[in-house]
Short mmCIF file of C-alpha atoms in Angstrom, two decimals:
data_model
loop_
_atom_site.label_atom_id
_atom_site.label_comp_id
_atom_site.label_asym_id
_atom_site.label_seq_id
_atom_site.Cartn_x
_atom_site.Cartn_y
_atom_site.Cartn_z
CA MET K 168 62.70 159.99 160.65
CA THR K 169 59.19 159.12 161.81
CA ARG K 170 57.28 162.04 163.31
CA GLU K 171 54.63 161.62 166.00
CA ARG K 172 52.81 164.44 167.79
CA ASP K 173 50.56 163.93 170.80
CA GLY K 174 50.47 160.18 170.24
CA ALA K 175 49.27 160.47 166.62
CA VAL K 176 51.22 158.70 163.93
CA ASP K 177 52.44 160.34 160.77
CA GLU K 178 49.76 159.28 158.30
CA GLU K 179 52.01 159.13 155.24
CA GLU K 180 54.67 157.03 156.96
CA ALA K 181 52.02 154.83 158.56
CA SER K 182 50.47 154.22 155.15
CA ALA K 183 53.84 153.14 153.75
CA PHE K 184 54.40 150.84 156.72
CA LEU K 185 50.97 149.19 156.41
CA LEU K 186 51.62 148.48 152.73
CA ASP K 187 55.01 146.95 153.60
CA LEU K 188 53.37 144.84 156.31
CA ALA K 189 50.78 143.56 153.84
CA LYS K 190 53.53 142.74 151.37
CA ALA K 191 55.58 140.88 153.98
CA LEU K 192 52.59 138.84 155.15
CA HIS K 193 51.73 138.00 151.56
CA LEU K 194 55.28 136.80 150.86
CA ALA K 195 55.11 134.73 154.05
CA TYR K 196 52.43 132.62 152.36
CA GLN K 197 49.43 133.93 154.29
CA PRO K 198 45.83 133.79 152.96
CA SER K 199 44.54 137.10 151.68
CA LEU K 200 41.85 137.34 154.37
CA LEU K 201 44.45 136.97 157.11
CA VAL K 202 46.68 139.62 155.51
CA GLU K 203 43.83 142.09 155.20
CA THR K 204 42.57 141.43 158.72
CA ARG K 205 45.95 141.84 160.42
CA VAL K 206 46.80 145.04 158.55
CA ARG K 207 43.36 146.49 159.29
CA ARG K 208 43.66 145.72 163.01
CA ALA K 209 47.13 147.26 163.15
CA ALA K 210 45.88 150.45 161.52
CA LYS K 211 42.92 150.63 163.89
CA ALA K 212 45.27 150.51 166.90
CA TRP K 213 46.95 153.65 165.56
CA GLY K 214 43.63 155.42 165.06
CA LEU K 215 43.63 154.99 161.28
CA ASP K 216 40.82 153.82 159.03
CA VAL K 217 42.29 151.63 156.28
CA GLU K 218 40.99 149.39 153.54
CA VAL K 219 43.27 146.59 152.38
CA PHE K 220 43.10 144.62 149.15
CA THR K 221 45.50 141.83 148.19
CA LEU K 222 45.76 139.60 145.16
CA GLN K 223 48.25 137.05 143.91
CA SER K 224 50.57 139.79 142.66
CA LEU K 225 49.19 143.01 144.14
CA ALA K 226 48.80 144.67 147.53
CA MET K 227 46.83 147.90 147.93
CA THR K 228 45.99 150.05 150.93
CA GLN K 229 43.73 153.08 151.25
CA VAL K 230 44.23 155.13 154.40
CA MET K 231 41.58 157.70 155.24
CA SER K 232 43.32 160.81 156.57
CA SER K 233 42.46 164.39 157.36
CA ARG K 234 43.64 165.30 153.86
CA GLY K 235 41.49 162.69 152.16
CA PRO K 236 42.16 159.09 151.14
CA HIS K 237 45.77 158.07 150.55
CA VAL K 238 46.06 155.10 148.18
CA ALA K 239 49.26 153.08 147.87
CA PHE K 240 49.85 149.86 145.97
CA GLU K 241 52.71 147.64 144.89
CA ARG K 242 53.06 144.70 142.56
CA LEU K 243 54.35 141.64 144.36
CA PRO K 244 56.24 138.53 143.42
CA PHE K 245 54.86 135.25 144.75
CA ASN K 246 57.30 133.39 146.95
CA PRO K 247 56.60 129.63 146.81
CA HIS K 248 58.95 128.90 149.71
CA TRP K 249 57.45 128.54 153.18
CA ASN K 250 59.22 130.28 156.05
CA LEU K 251 57.38 129.43 159.25
CA GLY K 252 59.81 131.33 161.43
CA ARG K 253 59.38 134.57 159.49
CA ALA K 254 55.61 134.12 159.32
CA ALA K 255 55.44 133.68 163.10
CA ALA K 256 57.55 136.82 163.65
CA LEU K 257 55.35 138.87 161.32
CA LEU K 258 52.17 137.73 163.03
CA ARG K 259 53.67 138.53 166.43
CA LEU K 260 54.52 142.01 165.16
CA ALA K 261 50.99 142.55 163.84
CA ASP K 262 49.56 141.37 167.16
CA ALA K 263 51.84 143.66 169.15
CA ILE K 264 50.66 146.63 167.10
CA ALA K 265 47.00 145.66 167.36
CA GLU K 266 47.27 145.25 171.15
CA GLY K 267 48.85 148.70 171.55
CA ARG K 268 52.25 147.39 172.60
CA MET K 269 54.17 148.86 169.66
CA ARG K 270 54.05 152.22 167.94
CA LEU K 271 55.28 153.12 164.49
CA PRO K 272 58.84 154.17 165.52
CA GLU K 273 59.44 150.69 166.97
CA ALA K 274 57.40 148.78 164.39
CA ARG K 275 59.27 150.02 161.33
CA PRO K 276 62.76 148.77 162.33
CA GLU K 277 61.25 145.53 163.64
CA LEU K 278 59.56 144.86 160.31
CA ASP K 279 62.77 145.65 158.45
CA ARG K 280 64.68 143.29 160.73
CA ILE K 281 62.21 140.43 160.19
CA VAL K 282 62.22 140.83 156.42
CA ALA K 283 66.03 140.94 156.31
CA THR K 284 66.47 137.87 158.52
CA HIS K 285 67.98 134.93 156.67
CA ALA K 286 66.93 131.31 157.01
CA PRO K 287 67.95 129.86 160.40
CA TYR K 288 69.74 126.89 158.84
CA PRO K 289 72.84 126.71 156.62
CA GLU K 290 72.24 126.09 152.93
CA TRP K 291 73.91 122.68 152.88
CA LEU K 292 71.53 121.47 155.58
CA VAL K 293 68.50 122.76 153.66
CA PHE K 294 69.64 120.97 150.50
CA ALA K 295 70.15 117.74 152.44
CA ALA K 296 66.72 118.18 154.06
CA TYR K 297 65.11 118.42 150.62
CA GLY K 298 66.64 115.04 149.79
CA VAL K 299 65.66 113.43 153.10
CA TYR K 300 62.11 114.72 152.88
CA GLY K 301 61.86 113.54 149.27
CA ALA K 302 62.90 110.05 150.36
CA ALA K 303 60.31 110.09 153.16
CA VAL K 304 57.55 111.15 150.76
CA ALA K 305 58.49 108.36 148.37
CA ALA K 306 57.99 105.91 151.25
CA ARG K 307 54.74 107.60 152.27
CA VAL K 308 53.19 107.13 148.80
CA GLY K 309 54.10 103.44 148.68
CA GLY K 310 57.75 103.33 147.66
CA ALA K 311 60.50 101.24 149.22
CA TRP K 312 64.27 101.55 149.56
CA TRP K 313 65.18 102.05 145.90
CA GLU K 314 62.42 104.63 145.41
CA MET K 315 63.68 106.40 148.51
CA LEU K 316 67.26 106.43 147.23
CA VAL K 317 66.27 107.87 143.86
CA ALA K 318 63.92 110.40 145.51
CA PHE K 319 66.80 111.55 147.72
CA PHE K 320 68.95 112.46 144.72
CA VAL K 321 66.04 114.04 142.85
CA GLY K 322 65.24 116.00 146.03
CA LEU K 323 68.78 117.32 146.18
CA ILE K 324 68.44 118.61 142.64
CA ALA K 325 65.06 120.17 143.41
CA GLY K 326 66.48 121.81 146.54
CA LEU K 327 69.41 123.27 144.65
CA ILE K 328 67.08 124.70 142.01
CA HIS K 329 64.29 125.83 144.36
CA PHE K 330 66.05 127.10 147.47
CA GLY K 331 69.14 128.20 145.56
CA THR K 332 67.13 130.60 143.38
CA LEU K 333 64.85 132.17 146.02
CA ASN K 334 66.32 135.61 145.36
CA SER K 335 65.05 135.46 141.78
CA HIS K 336 61.25 135.38 141.87
CA ARG K 337 61.07 135.79 138.10
CA VAL K 338 62.23 132.23 137.46
CA ASP K 339 59.60 130.54 139.63
CA LEU K 340 57.74 128.93 136.75
CA GLN K 341 60.95 128.21 134.86
CA LYS K 342 62.53 126.43 137.81
CA SER K 343 59.43 124.26 138.18
CA PHE K 344 60.01 123.14 134.60
CA LEU K 345 63.75 122.75 135.08
CA ALA K 346 63.48 120.76 138.30
CA ALA K 347 60.88 118.42 136.79
CA PHE K 348 62.93 117.99 133.62
CA LEU K 349 66.22 117.23 135.36
CA GLY K 350 64.54 115.18 138.10
CA ALA K 351 62.72 113.03 135.56
CA LEU K 352 65.93 112.45 133.61
CA VAL K 353 67.75 111.42 136.80
CA ALA K 354 64.93 109.05 137.78
CA LEU K 355 64.84 107.54 134.29
CA GLY K 356 68.63 107.29 134.12
CA LEU K 357 68.82 105.42 137.41
CA THR K 358 66.46 102.76 136.05
CA LEU K 359 69.43 101.63 133.97
CA LEU K 360 71.72 101.32 136.99
CA LEU K 361 69.49 100.10 139.82
CA PRO K 362 67.17 97.13 140.28
CA PRO K 363 63.57 97.72 139.11
CA PHE K 364 61.76 100.49 141.02
CA ASN K 365 58.71 102.70 140.60
CA ALA K 366 59.99 105.83 138.89
CA VAL K 367 56.72 107.74 139.41
CA ARG K 368 56.84 107.43 143.20
CA ALA K 369 60.53 108.28 143.26
CA LEU K 370 60.03 111.32 141.03
CA PHE K 371 57.12 112.63 143.07
CA GLY K 372 59.05 112.21 146.30
CA GLY K 373 61.95 114.20 144.90
CA VAL K 374 59.98 117.13 143.46
CA THR K 375 57.18 117.17 146.05
CA LEU K 376 58.15 120.56 147.51
CA LEU K 377 57.85 122.07 144.03
CA VAL K 378 54.40 120.61 143.44
CA PRO K 379 51.96 123.52 143.95
CA ALA K 380 49.31 121.42 145.67
CA MET K 381 49.30 123.77 148.68
CA VAL K 382 48.80 126.74 146.35
CA VAL K 383 45.77 124.97 144.87
CA THR K 384 44.43 124.17 148.34
CA LEU K 385 45.04 127.72 149.63
CA GLY K 386 43.35 129.22 146.58
CA SER K 387 40.40 126.87 147.05
CA LEU K 388 40.20 127.93 150.71
CA GLU K 389 40.05 131.60 149.74
CA LEU K 390 37.28 130.83 147.28
CA ALA K 391 35.35 128.94 149.96
CA LEU K 392 35.66 131.89 152.37
CA GLY K 393 34.44 134.42 149.82
CA ALA K 394 37.75 135.93 148.67
CA VAL K 395 37.04 135.10 145.03
CA GLU K 396 39.23 137.85 143.60
CA ALA K 397 42.23 136.48 145.52
CA GLY K 398 41.51 132.76 145.36
CA LEU K 399 40.88 132.46 141.63
CA PRO K 400 44.25 133.91 140.48
CA ARG K 401 46.07 131.85 143.10
CA LEU K 402 44.25 128.72 141.96
CA MET K 403 45.07 129.41 138.31
CA TYR K 404 48.70 130.11 139.20
CA GLY K 405 48.92 126.78 141.03
CA LEU K 406 47.46 124.96 138.04
CA LEU K 407 49.94 126.75 135.78
CA ARG K 408 52.79 125.48 137.92
CA PHE K 409 51.31 121.99 137.67
CA LEU K 410 51.41 122.37 133.91
CA MET K 411 55.03 123.57 134.00
CA LEU K 412 55.96 120.47 135.98
CA GLY K 413 54.05 118.39 133.47
CA VAL K 414 55.85 120.02 130.55
CA GLY K 415 59.19 119.31 132.24
CA ILE K 416 58.32 115.65 132.79
CA ALA K 417 56.95 115.32 129.25
CA ALA K 418 60.09 116.94 127.80
CA ALA K 419 62.28 114.51 129.73
CA GLY K 420 60.17 111.58 128.51
CA THR K 421 60.36 112.78 124.91
CA LEU K 422 64.12 113.17 125.11
CA TRP K 423 64.43 109.73 126.70
CA ARG K 424 62.46 108.12 123.88
CA PHE K 425 65.16 109.14 121.40
CA GLY K 426 67.40 106.57 123.06
CA GLY K 427 64.81 103.90 123.79
CA PRO K 428 61.39 103.18 125.32
CA LEU K 429 60.32 104.39 128.74
CA PRO K 430 60.89 101.88 131.55
CA PRO K 431 57.89 99.68 132.35
CA HIS K 432 55.64 100.58 135.27
CA PHE K 433 56.98 98.64 138.25
CA GLU K 434 54.90 98.19 141.39
CA GLN K 435 57.30 98.00 144.33
CA HIS K 436 56.25 96.48 147.64
CA ALA K 437 55.85 99.22 150.24
CA LEU K 438 57.76 99.34 153.52
CA PRO K 439 56.11 97.81 156.61
CA PRO K 440 53.61 100.21 158.22
CA LEU K 441 55.60 100.85 161.40
CA LEU K 442 58.79 101.46 159.45
CA THR K 443 56.94 103.81 157.11
CA PHE K 444 55.60 105.69 160.16
CA PHE K 445 59.16 106.13 161.44
CA VAL K 446 60.41 107.29 158.04
CA VAL K 447 57.57 109.83 157.84
CA ALA K 448 58.60 111.14 161.28
CA VAL K 449 62.17 111.60 160.05
CA GLY K 450 60.79 113.36 157.01
CA GLY K 451 58.84 115.69 159.30
CA GLY K 452 62.09 116.74 160.95
CA ALA K 453 63.61 117.40 157.54
CA LEU K 454 60.50 119.35 156.53
CA SER K 455 60.95 121.69 159.50
CA VAL K 456 64.33 122.62 158.02
CA CYS K 457 62.90 123.02 154.50
CA MET K 458 60.16 125.31 155.85
CA SER K 459 62.58 127.34 158.03
CA GLY K 460 60.68 126.44 161.17
CA ARG K 461 61.91 127.57 164.56
CA PRO K 462 63.99 124.88 166.34
CA ARG K 463 61.57 124.88 169.28
CA ASP K 464 58.72 124.05 166.88
CA VAL K 465 60.32 120.95 165.34
CA ALA K 466 58.45 118.56 167.65
CA TRP K 467 55.13 120.23 166.79
CA ILE K 468 55.87 120.12 163.07
CA VAL K 469 56.69 116.42 163.27
CA GLY K 470 53.53 115.92 165.33
CA GLY K 471 51.42 117.61 162.66
CA VAL K 472 52.99 115.44 159.96
CA LEU K 473 52.36 112.21 161.90
CA LEU K 474 48.83 113.22 162.86
CA ALA K 475 47.91 113.92 159.24
CA TYR K 476 49.56 110.75 157.96
CA GLY K 477 48.10 108.53 160.68
CA THR K 478 44.60 109.99 160.28
CA GLN K 479 44.76 109.53 156.53
CA VAL K 480 45.79 105.88 156.87
CA LEU K 481 42.98 105.14 159.35
CA THR K 482 40.28 107.00 157.42
CA LYS K 483 41.28 105.28 154.18
CA MET K 484 40.73 101.95 155.89
CA LEU K 485 37.26 103.07 156.98
CA LEU K 486 36.08 105.32 154.14
CA GLY K 487 38.40 104.67 151.22
CA ASP K 488 39.90 107.48 149.14
CA ARG K 489 36.63 109.40 148.73
CA GLY K 490 36.10 110.72 152.24
CA SER K 491 39.57 110.41 153.69
CA PRO K 492 40.92 113.88 152.72
CA LEU K 493 37.97 115.74 154.26
CA LEU K 494 38.08 113.93 157.59
CA SER K 495 41.88 114.06 157.77
CA ALA K 496 41.91 117.81 157.13
CA PHE K 497 39.19 118.29 159.75
CA VAL K 498 41.18 116.42 162.43
CA LEU K 499 44.36 118.28 161.49
CA GLY K 500 42.57 121.64 161.50
CA VAL K 501 41.07 121.08 164.95
CA ALA K 502 44.48 120.05 166.33
CA GLY K 503 46.21 123.06 164.78
CA LEU K 504 43.60 125.53 166.00
CA LEU K 505 43.78 124.14 169.53
CA TYR K 506 47.57 124.40 169.40
CA GLY K 507 47.30 128.00 168.19
CA ARG K 508 45.37 129.04 171.29
CA GLY K 509 48.60 128.93 173.29
CA ARG K 510 50.76 131.97 173.74
CA ASP K 511 53.29 132.58 170.96
CA ARG K 512 51.84 129.74 168.91
CA MET K 513 50.65 129.73 165.33
CA PRO K 514 48.14 127.15 164.03
CA MET K 515 49.85 126.79 160.68
CA THR K 516 52.94 125.46 162.47
CA VAL K 517 50.91 122.26 162.75
CA ILE K 518 48.45 122.68 159.89
CA MET K 519 50.80 123.54 157.02
CA PRO K 520 53.25 120.60 157.41
CA GLY K 521 50.32 118.27 157.98
CA MET K 522 48.49 119.50 154.90
CA LEU K 523 51.53 118.67 152.81
CA GLN K 524 50.91 115.02 153.69
CA LEU K 525 47.32 115.28 152.42
CA THR K 526 47.57 117.51 149.37
CA PRO K 527 46.66 116.04 145.99
CA GLY K 528 50.10 116.42 144.43
CA PHE K 529 50.71 112.72 143.89
CA ILE K 530 47.41 112.38 142.03
CA GLY K 531 48.47 115.22 139.77
CA THR K 532 51.91 113.71 139.21
CA GLU K 533 50.38 110.35 138.30
CA ALA K 534 48.03 112.07 135.88
CA ILE K 535 50.90 113.90 134.21
CA VAL K 536 52.97 110.74 133.92
CA ALA K 537 49.91 108.91 132.56
CA LEU K 538 50.01 111.31 129.61
CA LEU K 539 53.36 109.77 128.70
CA GLY K 540 51.83 106.32 128.51
CA ALA K 541 53.12 105.15 131.90
CA GLY K 542 51.71 105.15 135.39
CA ALA K 543 48.15 104.99 136.65
CA GLU K 544 45.63 104.87 133.82
CA ASP K 545 42.74 106.12 135.98
CA ALA K 546 44.56 109.24 137.18
CA ARG K 547 42.74 112.45 136.29
CA LEU K 548 43.76 116.03 136.88
CA PHE K 549 40.17 116.73 137.92
CA ASN K 550 40.78 114.50 140.95
CA VAL K 551 43.34 117.05 142.13
CA LEU K 552 40.62 119.66 142.50
CA LEU K 553 38.24 117.20 144.13
CA VAL K 554 40.81 116.32 146.80
CA ALA K 555 41.66 120.02 147.27
CA LEU K 556 37.97 120.80 147.80
CA GLN K 557 37.70 118.08 150.44
CA LEU K 558 40.72 119.51 152.25
CA VAL K 559 39.20 122.99 152.19
CA LEU K 560 35.88 121.75 153.55
CA GLY K 561 37.68 119.86 156.31
CA LEU K 562 39.50 123.01 157.41
CA VAL K 563 36.34 125.12 157.20
CA PHE K 564 34.46 122.63 159.39
CA ALA K 565 37.37 122.70 161.85
CA THR K 566 37.00 126.48 162.27
CA VAL K 567 33.33 125.93 163.18
CA VAL K 568 34.22 123.44 165.91
CA VAL K 569 37.25 125.39 167.20
CA PRO K 570 36.84 129.10 166.34
CA PRO K 571 40.21 130.78 165.77
CA ARG K 572 41.51 132.82 168.66
CA ASP K 573 41.52 136.03 166.68
CA LEU K 574 38.14 137.39 165.63
CA VAL K 575 38.04 139.17 162.31
CA ASP K 576 36.51 142.63 161.94
CA ARG K 577 32.70 142.65 161.69
CA GLY K 578 32.52 138.91 162.19
CA SER K 579 33.85 137.98 158.75
CA PRO K 580 35.23 134.45 158.30
CA VAL K 581 38.72 133.68 159.48
CA PRO K 582 41.16 131.39 157.67
CA PRO K 583 42.18 128.38 159.79
CA SER K 584 45.73 129.65 160.06
CA ALA K 585 44.68 132.97 161.53
CA GLY K 586 45.42 132.16 165.12
CA HIS K 587 47.69 133.93 167.57
CA ALA K 588 51.27 134.03 166.37
#
């Protein structure tokens, strides 16, 4: 039972709560600077002086009390699944504490309730959404109907492996390998049954939500904002997951070669632009289910997806591939930060789905497939980091034009997703 006397919180119980809050925010896919800032502001509202330190797999708090510093830490798994609804609830809770609207006796059960809340959609719908979004991504990267069909089935497999094993964080790297291996075998097998199609685009569409391009981008963002100790491990972890996907694809290709050669690289004609735009919009609706977004945010999620896709198409026409990611991320970041200035709104509701349309995952997938002797010969894994850096710079520039609503302690930089929840 929490004890409070004369409005003062129990320091030991408050320390345990702050550590749990940091852990929950970390597992909700928040940048380390945002986690540390929100926990620090919550502690300040309760009259506590706290230092917070988070890494890829560690959260640590040090609460200064009348009896000296109290240090608590916990090793953390890394959850690669986005849950926008839970993230919004956690940020609202942190804001309520920081604004003095919630004390520890109310905050503890609220945090426990948020953490225990299940996804708002039934599992069968989430699995179907993985397939639909995979088909939409295949169209977005230049595929047509057959690529979309294959990507749908590969997406179903990826959804079953990814979403179906969320309770087991220990198999994160293994399921990246398994999904890529089975997905590649399905894509290769369907080349024997269907008319010619581009297996690379179909495969990427199906496994796109397992590609750690957002992890790479988020780690690069933390590096750019000075959180080197947090960004570097996250960046290396993302690259490791890239390699696990590559090993899975390579293993499938090696196994396939025992029965015959790999199918030739087939360049399918893309869908008409307006039809592709519509398919991307449908994929945005499916993505809101995959990311456990709140039903009332579906329109905004779709809007972020279309804004990112449309901006990327226009900037490619004007600047080519070199400058398009930076400008697209800048436009998306400004839009998301403006959206986040509204009450009960979170910038990453727009930014995160939009960034998934810009992330360098397809470049990485092409580079991996190129190692098998198929696909784009000029693909290079280094291009993944170059695109990620452009995306980071675009978001950083957006925070200069539209400062986030929340100001960080002592004027330190704020991640672009650190708006009002």
